[in-house]
PDB file of C-alpha atoms in Angstrom:
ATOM      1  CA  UNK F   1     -33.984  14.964  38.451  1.00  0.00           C
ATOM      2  CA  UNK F   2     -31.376  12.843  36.455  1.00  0.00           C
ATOM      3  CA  UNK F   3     -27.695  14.155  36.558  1.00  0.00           C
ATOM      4  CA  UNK F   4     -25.566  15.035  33.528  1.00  0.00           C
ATOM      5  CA  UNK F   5     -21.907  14.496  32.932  1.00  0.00           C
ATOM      6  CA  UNK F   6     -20.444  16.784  30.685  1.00  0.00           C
ATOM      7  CA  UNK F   7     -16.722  16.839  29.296  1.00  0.00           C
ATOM      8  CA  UNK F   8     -14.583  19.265  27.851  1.00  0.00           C
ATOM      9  CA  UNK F   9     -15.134  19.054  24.221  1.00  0.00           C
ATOM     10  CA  UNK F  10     -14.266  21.077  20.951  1.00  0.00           C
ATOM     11  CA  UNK F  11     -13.316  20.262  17.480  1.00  0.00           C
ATOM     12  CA  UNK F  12      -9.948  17.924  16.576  1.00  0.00           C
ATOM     13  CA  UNK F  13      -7.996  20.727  15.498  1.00  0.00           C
ATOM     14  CA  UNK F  14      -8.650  22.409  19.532  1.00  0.00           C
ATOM     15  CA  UNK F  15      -8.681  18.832  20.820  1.00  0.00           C
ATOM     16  CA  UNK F  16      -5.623  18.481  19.320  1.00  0.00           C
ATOM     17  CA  UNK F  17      -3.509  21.974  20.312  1.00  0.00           C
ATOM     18  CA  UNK F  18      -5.025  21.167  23.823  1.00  0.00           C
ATOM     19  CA  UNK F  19      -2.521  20.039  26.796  1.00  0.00           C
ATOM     20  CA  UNK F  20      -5.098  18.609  29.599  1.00  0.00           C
ATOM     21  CA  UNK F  21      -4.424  17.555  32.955  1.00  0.00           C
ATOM     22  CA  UNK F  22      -3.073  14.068  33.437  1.00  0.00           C
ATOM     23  CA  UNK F  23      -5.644  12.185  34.084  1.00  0.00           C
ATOM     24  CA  UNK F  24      -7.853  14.644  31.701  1.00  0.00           C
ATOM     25  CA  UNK F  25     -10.765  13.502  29.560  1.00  0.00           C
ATOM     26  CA  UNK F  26     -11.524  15.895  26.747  1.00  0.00           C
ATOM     27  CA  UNK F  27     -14.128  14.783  23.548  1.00  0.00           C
ATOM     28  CA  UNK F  28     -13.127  14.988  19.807  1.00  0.00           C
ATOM     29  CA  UNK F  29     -16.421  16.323  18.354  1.00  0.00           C
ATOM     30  CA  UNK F  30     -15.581  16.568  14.891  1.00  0.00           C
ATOM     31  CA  UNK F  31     -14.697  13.138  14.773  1.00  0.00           C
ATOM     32  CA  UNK F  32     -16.560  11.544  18.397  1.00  0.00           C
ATOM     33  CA  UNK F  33     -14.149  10.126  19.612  1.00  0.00           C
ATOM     34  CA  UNK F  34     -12.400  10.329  22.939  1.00  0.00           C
ATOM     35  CA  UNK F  35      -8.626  11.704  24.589  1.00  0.00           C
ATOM     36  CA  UNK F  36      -7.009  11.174  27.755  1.00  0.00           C
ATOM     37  CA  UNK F  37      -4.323  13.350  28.948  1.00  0.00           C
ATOM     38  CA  UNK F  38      -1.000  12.935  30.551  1.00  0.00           C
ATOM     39  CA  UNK F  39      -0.472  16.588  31.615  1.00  0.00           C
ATOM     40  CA  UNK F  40       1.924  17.071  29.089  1.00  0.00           C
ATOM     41  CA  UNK F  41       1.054  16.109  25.616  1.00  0.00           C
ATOM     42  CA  UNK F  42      -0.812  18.412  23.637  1.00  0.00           C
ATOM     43  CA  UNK F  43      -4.159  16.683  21.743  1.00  0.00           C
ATOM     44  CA  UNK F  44      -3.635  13.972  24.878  1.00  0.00           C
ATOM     45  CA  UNK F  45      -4.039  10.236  24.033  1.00  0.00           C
ATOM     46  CA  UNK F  46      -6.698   8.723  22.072  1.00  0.00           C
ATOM     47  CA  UNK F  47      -8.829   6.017  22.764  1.00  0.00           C
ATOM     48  CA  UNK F  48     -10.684   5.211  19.554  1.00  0.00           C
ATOM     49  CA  UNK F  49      -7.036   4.310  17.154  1.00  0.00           C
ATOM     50  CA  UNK F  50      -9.111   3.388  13.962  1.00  0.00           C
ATOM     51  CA  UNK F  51      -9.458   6.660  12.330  1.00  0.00           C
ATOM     52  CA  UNK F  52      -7.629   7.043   9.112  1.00  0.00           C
ATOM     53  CA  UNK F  53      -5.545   9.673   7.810  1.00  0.00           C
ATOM     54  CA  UNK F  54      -5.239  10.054   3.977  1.00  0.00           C
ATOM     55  CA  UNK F  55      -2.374  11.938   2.328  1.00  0.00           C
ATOM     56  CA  UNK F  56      -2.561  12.674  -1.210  1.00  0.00           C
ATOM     57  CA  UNK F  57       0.660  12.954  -2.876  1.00  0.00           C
ATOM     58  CA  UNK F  58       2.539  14.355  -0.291  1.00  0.00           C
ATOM     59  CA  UNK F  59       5.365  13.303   2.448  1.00  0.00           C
ATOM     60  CA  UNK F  60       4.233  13.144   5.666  1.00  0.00           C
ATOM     61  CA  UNK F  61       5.342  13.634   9.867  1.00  0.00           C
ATOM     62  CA  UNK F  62       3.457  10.928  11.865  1.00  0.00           C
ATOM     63  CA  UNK F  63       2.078  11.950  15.383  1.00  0.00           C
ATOM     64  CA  UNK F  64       1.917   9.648  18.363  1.00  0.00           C
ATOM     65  CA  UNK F  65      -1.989   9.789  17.867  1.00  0.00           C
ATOM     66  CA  UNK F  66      -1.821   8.349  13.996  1.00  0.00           C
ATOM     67  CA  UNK F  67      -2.531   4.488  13.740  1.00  0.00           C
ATOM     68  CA  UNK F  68      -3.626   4.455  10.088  1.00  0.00           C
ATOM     69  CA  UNK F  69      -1.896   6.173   7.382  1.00  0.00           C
ATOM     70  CA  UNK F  70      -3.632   5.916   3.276  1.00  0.00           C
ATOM     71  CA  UNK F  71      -1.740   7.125   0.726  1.00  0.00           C
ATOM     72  CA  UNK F  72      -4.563   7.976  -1.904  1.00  0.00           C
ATOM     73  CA  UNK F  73      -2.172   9.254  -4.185  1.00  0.00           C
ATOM     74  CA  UNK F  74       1.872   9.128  -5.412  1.00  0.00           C
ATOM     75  CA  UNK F  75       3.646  10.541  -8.337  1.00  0.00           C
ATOM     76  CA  UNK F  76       6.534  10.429  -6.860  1.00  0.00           C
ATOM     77  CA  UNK F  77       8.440   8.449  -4.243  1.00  0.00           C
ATOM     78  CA  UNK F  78       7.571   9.432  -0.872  1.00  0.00           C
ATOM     79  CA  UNK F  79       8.634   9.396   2.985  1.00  0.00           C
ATOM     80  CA  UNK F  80       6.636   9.438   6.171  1.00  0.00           C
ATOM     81  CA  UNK F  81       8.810  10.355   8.620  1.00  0.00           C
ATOM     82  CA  UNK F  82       7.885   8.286  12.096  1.00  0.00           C
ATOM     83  CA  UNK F  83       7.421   9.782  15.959  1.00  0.00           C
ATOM     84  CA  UNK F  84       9.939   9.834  18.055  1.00  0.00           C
ATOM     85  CA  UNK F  85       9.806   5.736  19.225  1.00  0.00           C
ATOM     86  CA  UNK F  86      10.104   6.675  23.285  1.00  0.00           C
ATOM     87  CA  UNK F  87       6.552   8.917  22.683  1.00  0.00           C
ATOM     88  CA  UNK F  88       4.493   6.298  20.670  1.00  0.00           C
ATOM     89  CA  UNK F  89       2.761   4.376  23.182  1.00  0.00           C
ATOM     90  CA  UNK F  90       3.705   0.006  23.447  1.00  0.00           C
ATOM     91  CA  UNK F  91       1.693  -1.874  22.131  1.00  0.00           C
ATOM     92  CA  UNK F  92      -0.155  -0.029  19.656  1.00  0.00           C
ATOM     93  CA  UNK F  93       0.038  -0.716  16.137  1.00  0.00           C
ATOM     94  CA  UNK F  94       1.145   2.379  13.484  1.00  0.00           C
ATOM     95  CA  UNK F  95       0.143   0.770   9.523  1.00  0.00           C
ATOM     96  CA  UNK F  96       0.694   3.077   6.819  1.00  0.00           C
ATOM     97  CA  UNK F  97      -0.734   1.326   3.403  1.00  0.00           C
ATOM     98  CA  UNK F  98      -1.087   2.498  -0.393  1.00  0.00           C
ATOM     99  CA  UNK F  99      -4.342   2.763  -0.952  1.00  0.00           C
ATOM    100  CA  UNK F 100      -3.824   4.523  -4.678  1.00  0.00           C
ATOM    101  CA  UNK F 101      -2.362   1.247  -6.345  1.00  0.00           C
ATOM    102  CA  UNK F 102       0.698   3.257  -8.181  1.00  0.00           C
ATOM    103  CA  UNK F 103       3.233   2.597  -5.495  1.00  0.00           C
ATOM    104  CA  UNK F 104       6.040   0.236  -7.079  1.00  0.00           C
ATOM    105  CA  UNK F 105      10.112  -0.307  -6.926  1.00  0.00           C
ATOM    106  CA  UNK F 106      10.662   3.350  -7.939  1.00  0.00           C
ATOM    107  CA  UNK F 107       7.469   5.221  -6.953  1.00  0.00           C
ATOM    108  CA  UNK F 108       8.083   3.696  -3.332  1.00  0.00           C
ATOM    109  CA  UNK F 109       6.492   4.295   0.438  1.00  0.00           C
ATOM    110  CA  UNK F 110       9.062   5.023   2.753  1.00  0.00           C
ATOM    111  CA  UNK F 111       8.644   4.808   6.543  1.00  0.00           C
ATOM    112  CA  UNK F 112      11.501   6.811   8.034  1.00  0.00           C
ATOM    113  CA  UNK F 113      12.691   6.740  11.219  1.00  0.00           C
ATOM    114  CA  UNK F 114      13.230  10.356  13.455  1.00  0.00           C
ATOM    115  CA  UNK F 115      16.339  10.838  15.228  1.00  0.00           C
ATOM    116  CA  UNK F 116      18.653   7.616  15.993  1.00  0.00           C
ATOM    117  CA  UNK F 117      15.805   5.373  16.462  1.00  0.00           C
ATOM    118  CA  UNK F 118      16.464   1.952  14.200  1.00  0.00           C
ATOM    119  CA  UNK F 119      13.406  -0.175  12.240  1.00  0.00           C
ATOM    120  CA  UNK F 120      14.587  -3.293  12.665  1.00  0.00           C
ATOM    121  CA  UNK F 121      17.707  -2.641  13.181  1.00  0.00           C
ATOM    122  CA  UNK F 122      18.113   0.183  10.089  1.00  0.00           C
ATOM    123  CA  UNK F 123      17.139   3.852   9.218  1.00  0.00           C
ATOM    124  CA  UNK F 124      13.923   2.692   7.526  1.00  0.00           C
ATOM    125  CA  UNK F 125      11.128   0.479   5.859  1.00  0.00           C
ATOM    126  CA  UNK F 126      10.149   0.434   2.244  1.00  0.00           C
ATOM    127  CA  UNK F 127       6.357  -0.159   0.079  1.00  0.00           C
ATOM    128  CA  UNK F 128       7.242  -0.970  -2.966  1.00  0.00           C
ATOM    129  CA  UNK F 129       4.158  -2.447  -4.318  1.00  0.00           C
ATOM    130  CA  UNK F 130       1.123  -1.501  -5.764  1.00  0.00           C
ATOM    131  CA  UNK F 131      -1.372  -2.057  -2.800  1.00  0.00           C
ATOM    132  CA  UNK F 132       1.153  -2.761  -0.273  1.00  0.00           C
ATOM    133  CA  UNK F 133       1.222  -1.839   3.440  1.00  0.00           C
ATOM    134  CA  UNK F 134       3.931  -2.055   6.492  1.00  0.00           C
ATOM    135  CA  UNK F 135       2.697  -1.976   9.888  1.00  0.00           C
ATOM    136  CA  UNK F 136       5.020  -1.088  12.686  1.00  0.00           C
ATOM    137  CA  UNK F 137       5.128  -1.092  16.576  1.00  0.00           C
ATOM    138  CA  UNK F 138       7.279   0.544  18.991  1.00  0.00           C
ATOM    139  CA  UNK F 139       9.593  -0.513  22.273  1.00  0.00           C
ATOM    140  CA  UNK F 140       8.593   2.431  23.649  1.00  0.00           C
ATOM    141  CA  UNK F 141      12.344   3.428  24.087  1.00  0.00           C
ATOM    142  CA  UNK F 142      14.393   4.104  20.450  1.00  0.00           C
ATOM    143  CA  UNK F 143      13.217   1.168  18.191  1.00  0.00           C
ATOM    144  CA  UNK F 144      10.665   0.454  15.812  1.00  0.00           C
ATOM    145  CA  UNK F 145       9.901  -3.370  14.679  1.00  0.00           C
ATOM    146  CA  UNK F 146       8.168  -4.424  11.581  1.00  0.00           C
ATOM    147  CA  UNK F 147       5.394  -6.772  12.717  1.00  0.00           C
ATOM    148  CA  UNK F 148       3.709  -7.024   9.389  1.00  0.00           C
ATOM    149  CA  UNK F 149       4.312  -6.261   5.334  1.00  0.00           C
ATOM    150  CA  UNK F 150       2.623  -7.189   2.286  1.00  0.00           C
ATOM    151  CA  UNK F 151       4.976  -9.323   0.165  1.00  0.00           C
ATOM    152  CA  UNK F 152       7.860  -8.925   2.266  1.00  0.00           C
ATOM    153  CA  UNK F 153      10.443 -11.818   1.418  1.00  0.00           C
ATOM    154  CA  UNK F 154      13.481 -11.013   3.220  1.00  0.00           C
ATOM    155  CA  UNK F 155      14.716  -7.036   4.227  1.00  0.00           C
ATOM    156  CA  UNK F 156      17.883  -6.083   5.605  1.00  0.00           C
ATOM    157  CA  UNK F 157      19.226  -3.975   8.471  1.00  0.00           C
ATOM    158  CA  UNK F 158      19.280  -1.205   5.972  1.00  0.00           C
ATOM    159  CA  UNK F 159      16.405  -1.163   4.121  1.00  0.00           C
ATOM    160  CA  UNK F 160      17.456  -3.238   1.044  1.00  0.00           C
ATOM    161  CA  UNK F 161      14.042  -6.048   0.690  1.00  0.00           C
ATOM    162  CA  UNK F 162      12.679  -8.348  -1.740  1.00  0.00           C
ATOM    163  CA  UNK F 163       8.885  -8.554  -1.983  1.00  0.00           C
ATOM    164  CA  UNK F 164       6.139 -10.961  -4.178  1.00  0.00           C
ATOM    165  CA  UNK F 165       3.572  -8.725  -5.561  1.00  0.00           C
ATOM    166  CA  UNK F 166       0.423  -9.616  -7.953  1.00  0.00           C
ATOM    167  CA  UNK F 167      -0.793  -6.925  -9.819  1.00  0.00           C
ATOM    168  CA  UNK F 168      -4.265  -7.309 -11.417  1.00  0.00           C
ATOM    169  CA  UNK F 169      -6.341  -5.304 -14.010  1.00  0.00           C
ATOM    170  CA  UNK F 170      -8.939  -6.063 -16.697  1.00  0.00           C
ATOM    171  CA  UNK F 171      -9.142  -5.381 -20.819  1.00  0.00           C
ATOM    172  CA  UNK F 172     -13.075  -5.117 -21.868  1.00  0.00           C
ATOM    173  CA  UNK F 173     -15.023  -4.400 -25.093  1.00  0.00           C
ATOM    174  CA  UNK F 174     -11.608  -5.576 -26.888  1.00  0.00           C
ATOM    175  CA  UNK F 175     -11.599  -4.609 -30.742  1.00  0.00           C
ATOM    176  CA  UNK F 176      -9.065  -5.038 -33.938  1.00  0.00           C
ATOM    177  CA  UNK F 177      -5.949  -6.478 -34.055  1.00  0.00           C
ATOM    178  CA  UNK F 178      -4.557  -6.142 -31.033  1.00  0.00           C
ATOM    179  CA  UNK F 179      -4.919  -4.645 -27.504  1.00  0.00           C
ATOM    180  CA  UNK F 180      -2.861  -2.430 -25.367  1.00  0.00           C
ATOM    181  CA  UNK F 181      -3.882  -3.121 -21.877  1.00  0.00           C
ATOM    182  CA  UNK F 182      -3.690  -0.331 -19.209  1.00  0.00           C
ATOM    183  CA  UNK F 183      -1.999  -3.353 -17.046  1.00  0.00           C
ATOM    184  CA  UNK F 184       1.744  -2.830 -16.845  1.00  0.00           C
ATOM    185  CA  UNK F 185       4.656  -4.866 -16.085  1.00  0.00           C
ATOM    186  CA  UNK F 186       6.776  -2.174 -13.693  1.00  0.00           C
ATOM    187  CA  UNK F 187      10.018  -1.167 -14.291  1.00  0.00           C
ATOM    188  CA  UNK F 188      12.924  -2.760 -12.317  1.00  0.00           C
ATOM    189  CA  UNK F 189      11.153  -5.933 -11.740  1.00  0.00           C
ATOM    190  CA  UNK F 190      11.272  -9.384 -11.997  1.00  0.00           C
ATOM    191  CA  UNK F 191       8.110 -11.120 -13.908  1.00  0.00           C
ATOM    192  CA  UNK F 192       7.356 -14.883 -13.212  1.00  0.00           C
ATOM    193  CA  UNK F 193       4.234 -14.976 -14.733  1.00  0.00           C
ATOM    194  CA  UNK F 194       1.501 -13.088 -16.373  1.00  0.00           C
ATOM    195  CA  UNK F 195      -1.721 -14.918 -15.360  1.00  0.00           C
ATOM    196  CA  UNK F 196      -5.029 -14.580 -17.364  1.00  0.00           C
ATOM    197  CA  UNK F 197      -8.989 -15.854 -17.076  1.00  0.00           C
ATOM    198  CA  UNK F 198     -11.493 -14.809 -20.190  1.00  0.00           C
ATOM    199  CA  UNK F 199     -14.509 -13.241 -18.337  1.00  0.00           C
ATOM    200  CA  UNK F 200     -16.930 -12.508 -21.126  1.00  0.00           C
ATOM    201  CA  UNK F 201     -16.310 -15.042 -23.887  1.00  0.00           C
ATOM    202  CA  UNK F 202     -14.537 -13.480 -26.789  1.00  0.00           C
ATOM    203  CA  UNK F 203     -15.580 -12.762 -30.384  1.00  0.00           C
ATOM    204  CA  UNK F 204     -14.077 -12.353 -34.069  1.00  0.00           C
ATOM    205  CA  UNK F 205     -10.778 -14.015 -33.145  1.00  0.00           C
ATOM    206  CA  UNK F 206     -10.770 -17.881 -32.789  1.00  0.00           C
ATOM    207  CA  UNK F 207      -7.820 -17.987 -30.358  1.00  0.00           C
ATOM    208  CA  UNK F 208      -5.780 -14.804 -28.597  1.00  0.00           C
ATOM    209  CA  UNK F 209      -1.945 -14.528 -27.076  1.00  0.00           C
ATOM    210  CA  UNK F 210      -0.644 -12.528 -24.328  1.00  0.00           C
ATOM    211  CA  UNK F 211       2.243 -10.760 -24.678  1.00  0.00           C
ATOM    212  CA  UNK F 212       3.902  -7.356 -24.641  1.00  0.00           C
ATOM    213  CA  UNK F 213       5.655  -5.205 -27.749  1.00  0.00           C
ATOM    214  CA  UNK F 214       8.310  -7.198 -29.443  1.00  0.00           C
ATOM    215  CA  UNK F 215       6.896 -10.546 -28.237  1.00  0.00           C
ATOM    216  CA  UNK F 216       3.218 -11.243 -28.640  1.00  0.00           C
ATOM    217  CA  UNK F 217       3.147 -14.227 -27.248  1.00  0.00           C
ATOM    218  CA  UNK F 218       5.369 -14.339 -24.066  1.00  0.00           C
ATOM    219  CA  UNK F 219       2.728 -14.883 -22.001  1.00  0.00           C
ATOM    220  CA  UNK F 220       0.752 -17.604 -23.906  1.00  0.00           C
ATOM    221  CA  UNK F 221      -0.131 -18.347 -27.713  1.00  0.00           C
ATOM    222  CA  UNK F 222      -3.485 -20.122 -29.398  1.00  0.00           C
ATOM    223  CA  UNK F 223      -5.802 -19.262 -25.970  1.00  0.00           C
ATOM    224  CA  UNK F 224      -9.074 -20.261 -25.667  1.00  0.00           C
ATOM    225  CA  UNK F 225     -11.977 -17.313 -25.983  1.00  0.00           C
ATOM    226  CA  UNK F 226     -14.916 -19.100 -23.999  1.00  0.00           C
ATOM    227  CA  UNK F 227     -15.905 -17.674 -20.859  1.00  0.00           C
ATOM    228  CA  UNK F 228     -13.889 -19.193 -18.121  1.00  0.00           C
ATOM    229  CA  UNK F 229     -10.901 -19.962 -19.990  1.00  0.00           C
ATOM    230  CA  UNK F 230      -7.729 -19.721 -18.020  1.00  0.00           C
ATOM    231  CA  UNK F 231      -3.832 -19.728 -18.567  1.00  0.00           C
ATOM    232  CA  UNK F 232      -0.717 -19.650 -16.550  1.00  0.00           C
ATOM    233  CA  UNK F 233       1.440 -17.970 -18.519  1.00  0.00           C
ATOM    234  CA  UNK F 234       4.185 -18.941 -16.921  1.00  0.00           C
ATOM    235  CA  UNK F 235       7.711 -17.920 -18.024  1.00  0.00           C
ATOM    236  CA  UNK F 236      11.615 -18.722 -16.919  1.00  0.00           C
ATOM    237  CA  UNK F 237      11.911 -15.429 -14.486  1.00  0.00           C
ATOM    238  CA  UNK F 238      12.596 -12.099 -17.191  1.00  0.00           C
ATOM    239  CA  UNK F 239      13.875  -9.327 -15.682  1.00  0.00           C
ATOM    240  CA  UNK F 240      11.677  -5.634 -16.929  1.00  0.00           C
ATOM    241  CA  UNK F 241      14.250  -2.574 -16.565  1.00  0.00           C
ATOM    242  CA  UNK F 242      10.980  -0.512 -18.324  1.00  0.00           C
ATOM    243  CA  UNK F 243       7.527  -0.122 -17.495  1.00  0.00           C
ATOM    244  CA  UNK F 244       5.801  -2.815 -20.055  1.00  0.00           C
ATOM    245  CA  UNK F 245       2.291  -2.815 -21.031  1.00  0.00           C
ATOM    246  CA  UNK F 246       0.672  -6.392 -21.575  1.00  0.00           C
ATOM    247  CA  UNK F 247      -0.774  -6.406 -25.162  1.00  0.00           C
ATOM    248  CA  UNK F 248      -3.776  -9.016 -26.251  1.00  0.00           C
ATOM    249  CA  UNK F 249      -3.070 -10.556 -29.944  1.00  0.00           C
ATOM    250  CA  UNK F 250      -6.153 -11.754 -31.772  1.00  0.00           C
ATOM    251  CA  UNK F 251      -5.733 -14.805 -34.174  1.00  0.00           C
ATOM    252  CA  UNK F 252      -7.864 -16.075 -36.931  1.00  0.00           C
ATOM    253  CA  UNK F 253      -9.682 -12.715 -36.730  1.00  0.00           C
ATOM    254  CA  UNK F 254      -9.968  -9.550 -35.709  1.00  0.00           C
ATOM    255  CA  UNK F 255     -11.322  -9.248 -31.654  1.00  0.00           C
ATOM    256  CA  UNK F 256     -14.849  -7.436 -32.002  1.00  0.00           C
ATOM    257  CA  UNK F 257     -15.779  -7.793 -28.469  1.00  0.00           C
ATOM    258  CA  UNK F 258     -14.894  -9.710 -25.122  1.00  0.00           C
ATOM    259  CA  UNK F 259     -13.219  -9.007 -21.922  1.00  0.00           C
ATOM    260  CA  UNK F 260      -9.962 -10.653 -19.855  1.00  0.00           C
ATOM    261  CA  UNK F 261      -8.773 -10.425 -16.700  1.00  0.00           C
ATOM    262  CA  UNK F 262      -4.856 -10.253 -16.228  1.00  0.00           C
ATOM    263  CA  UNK F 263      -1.963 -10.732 -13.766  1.00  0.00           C
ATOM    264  CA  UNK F 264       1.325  -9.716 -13.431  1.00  0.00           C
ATOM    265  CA  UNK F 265       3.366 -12.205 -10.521  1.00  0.00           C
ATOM    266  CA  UNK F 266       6.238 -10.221  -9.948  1.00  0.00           C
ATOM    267  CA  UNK F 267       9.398 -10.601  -7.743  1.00  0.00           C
ATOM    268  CA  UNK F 268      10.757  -6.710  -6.759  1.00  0.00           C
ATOM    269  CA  UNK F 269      14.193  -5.356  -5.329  1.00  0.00           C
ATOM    270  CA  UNK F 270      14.464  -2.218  -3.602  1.00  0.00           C
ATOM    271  CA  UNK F 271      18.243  -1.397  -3.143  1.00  0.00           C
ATOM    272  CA  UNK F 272      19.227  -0.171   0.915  1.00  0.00           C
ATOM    273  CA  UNK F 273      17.877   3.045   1.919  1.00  0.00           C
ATOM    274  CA  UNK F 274      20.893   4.537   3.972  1.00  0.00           C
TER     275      UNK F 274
END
């Protein structure tokens, strides 16, 4: 007769209000995966770190067990206040990413640090674009260091950065006149160019400009409509204090069908934190 080995075992919310005995192994059913425990720290240590936590719109306490932290939604700026740096265990990684898209200079991520720990040096480390991530690791003892960030140019011991961002979106089925994209130039930012490739050739209008309201063609004037098509739209650097939607301009016509991809290639400021 074959043996069996059986562990203690329950759902993550018991998993996680459990305090084993060091050297402990205890199963996550709900989401099978594995903890060890130290005798001491309730929910234990996990062994599988890829699990992802999404918050929606909300700020948020990290535990020593998160590694991956997806905002799914903001509307307003938020914080996610870190673990204590002497309980996060070396060597592992903590990321916490915006996975909604709407994060920018003023609807920001920030990563906060608890007590009198420092993040590279200062209170804390800022998302502030759309799509943008920071991933973290601790010393173990009172200090958090910022291995890796989307678009990060330069930050400074308080939280004050500069980051490159790209933000892309799409205009299809265009019609009349003109088009207001749902692509927007943010507010507070820095545009070097806004970027643009015709993906379904373009009808009714023999040439098209990019542009916003007030100047039509910032971006580019007398563009081609065949499929493929593409433009720099490169511009001396113009500062945005507004969120500014790109607008399409038809010429020699009215647009009666058609489709464009656009970017925005942004430089944006976030002013220091503490």
């Amino acid at each position: 007769m074959s043996e069996q080995l059986q562990f203690r075992r329950g759902t993550a919310a018991q998993v996680a209000a459990f305090t084993g005995a060091q050297g402990e192994i205890v199963v996550d059913t709900t989401n099978n995966r594995l903890a060890v425990n130290d005798g001491s720290t309730a929910g234990g240590w996990l062994i599988d770190h890829t699990a992802r936590h999404a918050v929606a719109d909300a700020a948020y306490t990290a535990t020593v067990n998160d590694r991956l932290i997806a905002y799914t939604s903001i509307s307003t700026a938020m914080t996610v206040t870190l673990p204590s740096a002497a309980t996060f265990p070396t060597g592992a990684r903590l990321l916490i990413v915006d996975e909604s898209g709407s994060c920018s200079s003023t609807l920001t991520i920030t990563a906060a640090r608890a007590g009198s720990d420092t993040i590279d040096g200062g209170a804390s480390a800022v998302i502030s674009t759309a799509y943008g991530y920071v991933a973290l690791e601790s010393n173990g003892v009172s200090a958090w260091t910022v291995v890796d960030q989307v678009g990060l140019g330069a930050q400074s011991t308080h939280g004050a950065n500069i980051t490159f961002g790209v933000l892309e979106g799409a205009a299809s089925g265009l019609s009349g006149a003109s088009v207001t994209t749902s692509l927007s130039i943010p507010a507070n930012c820095i545009v070097l160019a806004v970027s643009e490739r015709v993906t379904t050739t373009i009808t009714g209008a023999t040439s098209f400009s990019v542009g916003f309201s007030g100047n039509a063609t910032q971006f580019g004037s007398v563009l081609s409509t065949a499929t493929g098509s593409t433009n720099y739209g490169l511009i001396g650097p113009t500062a945005f204090y507004s969120a500014t939607p790109i607008v399409l301009t038809a010429a020699g016509g009215n647009f009666s069908g058609g489709a464009v991809r656009l970017a925005i290639h942004t430089v944006q400021i976030s002013p220091p934190s503490s």
